[in-house]
mmCIF file of C-alpha atoms and ligand atoms in Angstrom:
data_model
loop_
_atom_site.group_PDB
_atom_site.id
_atom_site.type_symbol
_atom_site.label_atom_id
_atom_site.label_comp_id
_atom_site.label_asym_id
_atom_site.label_seq_id
_atom_site.Cartn_x
_atom_site.Cartn_y
_atom_site.Cartn_z
ATOM 1 C CA MET B 11 2.538 -7.706 -17.601
ATOM 2 C CA LYS B 12 1.644 -4.065 -18.243
ATOM 3 C CA PRO B 13 3.661 -1.332 -16.463
ATOM 4 C CA ILE B 14 2.996 -0.695 -12.781
ATOM 5 C CA GLY B 15 2.922 2.652 -10.988
ATOM 6 C CA ILE B 16 3.795 2.566 -7.294
ATOM 7 C CA PHE B 17 2.600 5.625 -5.358
ATOM 8 C CA TYR B 18 3.842 6.010 -1.788
ATOM 9 C CA GLY B 19 3.707 8.481 1.089
ATOM 10 C CA SER B 20 6.435 8.244 3.709
ATOM 11 C CA THR B 21 7.530 10.379 6.656
ATOM 12 C CA THR B 22 10.713 8.670 7.880
ATOM 13 C CA GLY B 23 11.524 6.749 4.693
ATOM 14 C CA LYS B 24 10.301 3.296 5.706
ATOM 15 C CA THR B 25 7.434 3.100 3.225
ATOM 16 C CA GLU B 26 9.759 4.412 0.528
ATOM 17 C CA GLU B 27 12.168 1.540 1.227
ATOM 18 C CA ILE B 28 9.332 -0.991 1.021
ATOM 19 C CA ALA B 29 8.205 0.501 -2.295
ATOM 20 C CA LYS B 30 11.718 -0.096 -3.670
ATOM 21 C CA LYS B 31 11.746 -3.666 -2.350
ATOM 22 C CA ILE B 32 8.401 -4.341 -4.019
ATOM 23 C CA LYS B 33 9.748 -2.938 -7.277
ATOM 24 C CA ASN B 34 12.775 -5.251 -7.077
ATOM 25 C CA GLN B 35 10.488 -8.289 -7.091
ATOM 26 C CA PHE B 36 9.325 -7.500 -10.636
ATOM 27 C CA SER B 37 12.397 -7.959 -12.790
ATOM 28 C CA ASP B 38 10.533 -8.319 -16.110
ATOM 29 C CA THR B 39 8.028 -5.502 -15.663
ATOM 30 C CA GLN B 40 8.359 -1.739 -15.986
ATOM 31 C CA ILE B 41 7.734 -0.202 -12.574
ATOM 32 C CA ASP B 42 7.792 3.530 -11.854
ATOM 33 C CA ILE B 43 7.824 4.834 -8.285
ATOM 34 C CA TYR B 44 6.192 8.131 -7.312
ATOM 35 C CA ASN B 45 6.323 10.039 -4.033
ATOM 36 C CA VAL B 46 2.694 11.182 -3.706
ATOM 37 C CA ARG B 47 3.922 14.598 -2.651
ATOM 38 C CA PHE B 48 4.736 15.259 -6.305
ATOM 39 C CA ALA B 49 2.179 13.045 -8.088
ATOM 40 C CA ILE B 50 -0.720 14.344 -10.194
ATOM 41 C CA VAL B 51 -3.890 12.808 -11.651
ATOM 42 C CA ASN B 52 -2.197 12.144 -15.019
ATOM 43 C CA ASP B 53 0.508 10.076 -13.314
ATOM 44 C CA LEU B 54 -2.137 7.742 -11.888
ATOM 45 C CA GLU B 55 -4.170 7.493 -15.074
ATOM 46 C CA LYS B 56 -1.113 6.349 -17.090
ATOM 47 C CA TYR B 57 -1.195 2.907 -15.439
ATOM 48 C CA ASP B 58 -3.541 -0.067 -15.650
ATOM 49 C CA ASN B 59 -1.735 -1.484 -12.593
ATOM 50 C CA ILE B 60 -1.364 0.703 -9.518
ATOM 51 C CA ILE B 61 0.196 -0.070 -6.149
ATOM 52 C CA LEU B 62 -0.570 2.392 -3.332
ATOM 53 C CA GLY B 63 1.342 2.385 -0.061
ATOM 54 C CA THR B 64 1.621 4.491 3.032
ATOM 55 C CA SER B 65 1.972 4.388 6.806
ATOM 56 C CA THR B 66 -0.479 4.950 9.658
ATOM 57 C CA TRP B 67 0.036 7.833 12.092
ATOM 58 C CA GLY B 68 -2.522 7.386 14.867
ATOM 59 C CA LYS B 69 -5.838 5.569 14.859
ATOM 60 C CA ALA B 70 -7.476 6.005 11.439
ATOM 61 C CA GLU B 71 -4.814 8.581 10.510
ATOM 62 C CA LEU B 72 -2.986 8.429 7.208
ATOM 63 C CA GLN B 73 0.555 9.640 6.693
ATOM 64 C CA GLU B 74 0.467 13.385 6.010
ATOM 65 C CA ASP B 75 1.459 13.443 2.329
ATOM 66 C CA PHE B 76 -0.904 10.618 1.488
ATOM 67 C CA LYS B 77 -3.744 12.409 3.247
ATOM 68 C CA LYS B 78 -3.160 15.418 0.986
ATOM 69 C CA PHE B 79 -3.039 13.059 -2.020
ATOM 70 C CA LEU B 80 -6.549 11.642 -1.381
ATOM 71 C CA PRO B 81 -8.389 14.328 -3.423
ATOM 72 C CA ILE B 82 -6.101 13.517 -6.375
ATOM 73 C CA LEU B 83 -6.840 9.806 -5.992
ATOM 74 C CA GLN B 84 -10.550 10.551 -5.885
ATOM 75 C CA LYS B 85 -10.375 12.744 -8.978
ATOM 76 C CA ALA B 86 -8.548 10.153 -11.108
ATOM 77 C CA ASP B 87 -10.490 7.871 -13.431
ATOM 78 C CA LEU B 88 -9.570 4.469 -12.022
ATOM 79 C CA ARG B 89 -12.273 2.401 -13.742
ATOM 80 C CA GLY B 90 -10.998 -1.037 -14.753
ATOM 81 C CA LYS B 91 -7.592 -0.490 -13.194
ATOM 82 C CA LYS B 92 -6.113 -3.105 -10.889
ATOM 83 C CA ILE B 93 -5.173 -1.622 -7.517
ATOM 84 C CA ALA B 94 -3.116 -3.216 -4.754
ATOM 85 C CA ILE B 95 -2.476 -1.519 -1.408
ATOM 86 C CA PHE B 96 0.264 -1.960 1.174
ATOM 87 C CA GLY B 97 0.375 -0.322 4.581
ATOM 88 C CA VAL B 98 3.319 0.242 6.894
ATOM 89 C CA GLY B 99 2.801 0.296 10.654
ATOM 90 C CA ASP B 100 3.926 -0.922 14.049
ATOM 91 C CA SER B 101 1.905 -3.794 15.512
ATOM 92 C CA ALA B 102 3.697 -3.806 18.891
ATOM 93 C CA LYS B 103 3.255 -0.110 19.721
ATOM 94 C CA TYR B 104 -0.070 0.431 17.948
ATOM 95 C CA PRO B 105 -1.918 -2.911 18.165
ATOM 96 C CA VAL B 106 -5.408 -1.361 18.090
ATOM 97 C CA SER B 107 -4.847 0.568 14.876
ATOM 98 C CA PHE B 108 -2.329 -1.632 13.140
ATOM 99 C CA ALA B 109 -1.764 -0.589 9.517
ATOM 100 C CA ASP B 110 -5.123 1.208 9.346
ATOM 101 C CA SER B 111 -3.890 2.972 6.214
ATOM 102 C CA ILE B 112 -4.806 0.049 3.953
ATOM 103 C CA GLY B 113 -8.448 0.148 5.032
ATOM 104 C CA ILE B 114 -8.663 3.936 4.831
ATOM 105 C CA ILE B 115 -7.417 3.962 1.235
ATOM 106 C CA PHE B 116 -9.649 1.016 0.345
ATOM 107 C CA ASP B 117 -12.721 2.837 1.698
ATOM 108 C CA VAL B 118 -11.881 5.995 -0.230
ATOM 109 C CA LEU B 119 -11.644 4.109 -3.526
ATOM 110 C CA ASP B 120 -14.330 1.489 -3.043
ATOM 111 C CA GLY B 121 -17.130 1.968 -5.571
ATOM 112 C CA LYS B 122 -15.000 3.907 -8.091
ATOM 113 C CA GLY B 123 -14.761 1.000 -10.510
ATOM 114 C CA ALA B 124 -11.224 -0.139 -9.703
ATOM 115 C CA ILE B 125 -10.523 -3.832 -9.213
ATOM 116 C CA PHE B 126 -8.775 -4.508 -5.919
ATOM 117 C CA VAL B 127 -6.166 -7.256 -5.782
ATOM 118 C CA GLY B 128 -3.661 -8.430 -3.181
ATOM 119 C CA GLU B 129 -5.714 -9.411 -0.140
ATOM 120 C CA PHE B 130 -3.418 -10.895 2.488
ATOM 121 C CA SER B 131 -4.006 -13.369 5.304
ATOM 122 C CA VAL B 132 -3.945 -12.153 8.928
ATOM 123 C CA LYS B 133 -2.108 -15.330 9.924
ATOM 124 C CA GLY B 134 1.182 -14.625 11.664
ATOM 125 C CA TYR B 135 0.384 -10.995 12.560
ATOM 126 C CA GLN B 136 0.056 -10.014 16.252
ATOM 127 C CA PHE B 137 -2.401 -7.144 16.757
ATOM 128 C CA GLN B 138 -5.780 -6.381 18.339
ATOM 129 C CA SER B 139 -7.664 -4.458 15.697
ATOM 130 C CA SER B 140 -7.197 -2.816 12.329
ATOM 131 C CA LEU B 141 -9.407 -0.884 9.919
ATOM 132 C CA SER B 142 -7.737 -2.888 7.152
ATOM 133 C CA ILE B 143 -9.562 -6.160 7.681
ATOM 134 C CA PHE B 144 -12.351 -6.972 5.288
ATOM 135 C CA GLY B 145 -13.908 -10.386 5.769
ATOM 136 C CA GLU B 146 -11.140 -12.630 7.038
ATOM 137 C CA ASN B 147 -8.179 -10.952 5.349
ATOM 138 C CA PHE B 148 -6.324 -7.678 5.205
ATOM 139 C CA ALA B 149 -7.379 -5.711 2.108
ATOM 140 C CA GLY B 150 -3.680 -5.443 1.216
ATOM 141 C CA LEU B 151 -0.217 -6.143 2.597
ATOM 142 C CA PRO B 152 0.634 -4.891 6.107
ATOM 143 C CA ILE B 153 4.325 -4.340 6.713
ATOM 144 C CA ASP B 154 5.818 -3.815 10.155
ATOM 145 C CA GLU B 155 9.343 -2.440 9.835
ATOM 146 C CA ASP B 156 9.503 -1.405 13.490
ATOM 147 C CA SER B 157 8.679 -4.628 15.350
ATOM 148 C CA GLU B 158 8.691 -7.490 12.826
ATOM 149 C CA CYS B 159 11.169 -6.471 10.162
ATOM 150 C CA GLU B 160 12.626 -9.986 9.984
ATOM 151 C CA LEU B 161 9.331 -11.216 8.483
ATOM 152 C CA ASN B 162 9.055 -8.637 5.738
ATOM 153 C CA LYS B 163 11.232 -10.236 3.092
ATOM 154 C CA GLU B 164 9.002 -13.305 3.006
ATOM 155 C CA ARG B 165 5.776 -11.302 3.238
ATOM 156 C CA ILE B 166 6.800 -9.086 0.317
ATOM 157 C CA ALA B 167 7.774 -12.131 -1.747
ATOM 158 C CA MET B 168 4.439 -13.856 -1.044
ATOM 159 C CA TRP B 169 2.440 -10.745 -1.845
ATOM 160 C CA THR B 170 4.249 -9.912 -5.057
ATOM 161 C CA ASP B 171 3.911 -13.532 -6.231
ATOM 162 C CA LEU B 172 0.180 -13.111 -5.745
ATOM 163 C CA LEU B 173 0.184 -9.806 -7.653
ATOM 164 C CA LYS B 174 2.033 -11.398 -10.570
ATOM 165 C CA GLN B 175 -0.964 -13.709 -11.001
ATOM 166 C CA CYS B 176 -3.646 -11.045 -10.900
ATOM 167 C CA LEU B 177 -2.334 -7.714 -12.221
ATOM 168 C CA ASN B 178 -3.162 -6.686 -15.816
HETATM 169 C C1 FMN O 227 3.071 9.316 16.377
HETATM 170 C C2 FMN O 227 3.034 7.987 15.680
HETATM 171 C C3 FMN O 227 1.814 7.363 15.522
HETATM 172 C C4 FMN O 227 1.750 6.109 14.894
HETATM 173 N N1 FMN O 227 0.543 5.476 14.789
HETATM 174 C C5 FMN O 227 0.475 4.239 14.245
HETATM 175 C C6 FMN O 227 -0.763 3.543 14.196
HETATM 176 O O1 FMN O 227 -1.815 4.010 14.642
HETATM 177 N N2 FMN O 227 -0.770 2.295 13.632
HETATM 178 C C7 FMN O 227 0.359 1.707 13.134
HETATM 179 O O2 FMN O 227 0.300 0.589 12.654
HETATM 180 N N3 FMN O 227 1.568 2.361 13.184
HETATM 181 C C8 FMN O 227 1.642 3.601 13.716
HETATM 182 N N4 FMN O 227 2.843 4.260 13.781
HETATM 183 C C9 FMN O 227 4.051 3.615 13.238
HETATM 184 C C10 FMN O 227 4.420 4.111 11.846
HETATM 185 O O3 FMN O 227 3.377 3.880 10.930
HETATM 186 C C11 FMN O 227 5.682 3.358 11.408
HETATM 187 O O4 FMN O 227 6.769 3.804 12.184
HETATM 188 C C12 FMN O 227 6.013 3.463 9.937
HETATM 189 O O5 FMN O 227 7.097 2.598 9.670
HETATM 190 C C13 FMN O 227 6.371 4.866 9.457
HETATM 191 O O6 FMN O 227 6.546 4.800 8.072
HETATM 192 P P1 FMN O 227 7.040 6.034 7.181
HETATM 193 O O7 FMN O 227 8.338 6.472 7.753
HETATM 194 O O8 FMN O 227 7.196 5.492 5.816
HETATM 195 O O9 FMN O 227 5.996 7.090 7.245
HETATM 196 C C14 FMN O 227 2.931 5.502 14.399
HETATM 197 C C15 FMN O 227 4.161 6.149 14.568
HETATM 198 C C16 FMN O 227 4.216 7.368 15.197
HETATM 199 C C17 FMN O 227 5.563 8.036 15.352
#
């Protein structure tokens, strides 16, 4: 598999931890992790495989650093690149906007020629609504470190197994 760039935004460090756990699932592949606070367009364009991840901070609100990173994402030439998205949230405290970040990022990039991979089933998640559902699935992997952390090991393993089949 070609190298993967993981780009994350994180306020309290939870998304950063998940990014590292995702990286650890790919023992045979080069994976570089970037905090979006310091990432530039060239960093994104280096990779044919990109994983984007951040948390939700209020209904339809992205984590602060990732919000500032959106213009960089929009400027990058992402045509033909495979993109997978994960979102970190809290389904118990914020059930009406659970992991909205996945859907927000998806909407920003939709139509720019990237190929989205890593849809994930809603089965097993407890929430009322989310901007991240497209059709019957989440457009990426929702992770709940606050209320369902015991489920995350398995969810990350399932998602990364899926990515291994469809990344470049
Ligand atoms: C003020 C505030 C608002 C939040 N809003 C949401 C939300 O709308 N949806 C959600 O799923 N999680 C929400 N969360 C939970 C965070 O996304 C969650 O704690 C996440 O793990 C933080 O990740 P980070 O430390 O990597 O930024 C909110 C948390 C806080 C403190």
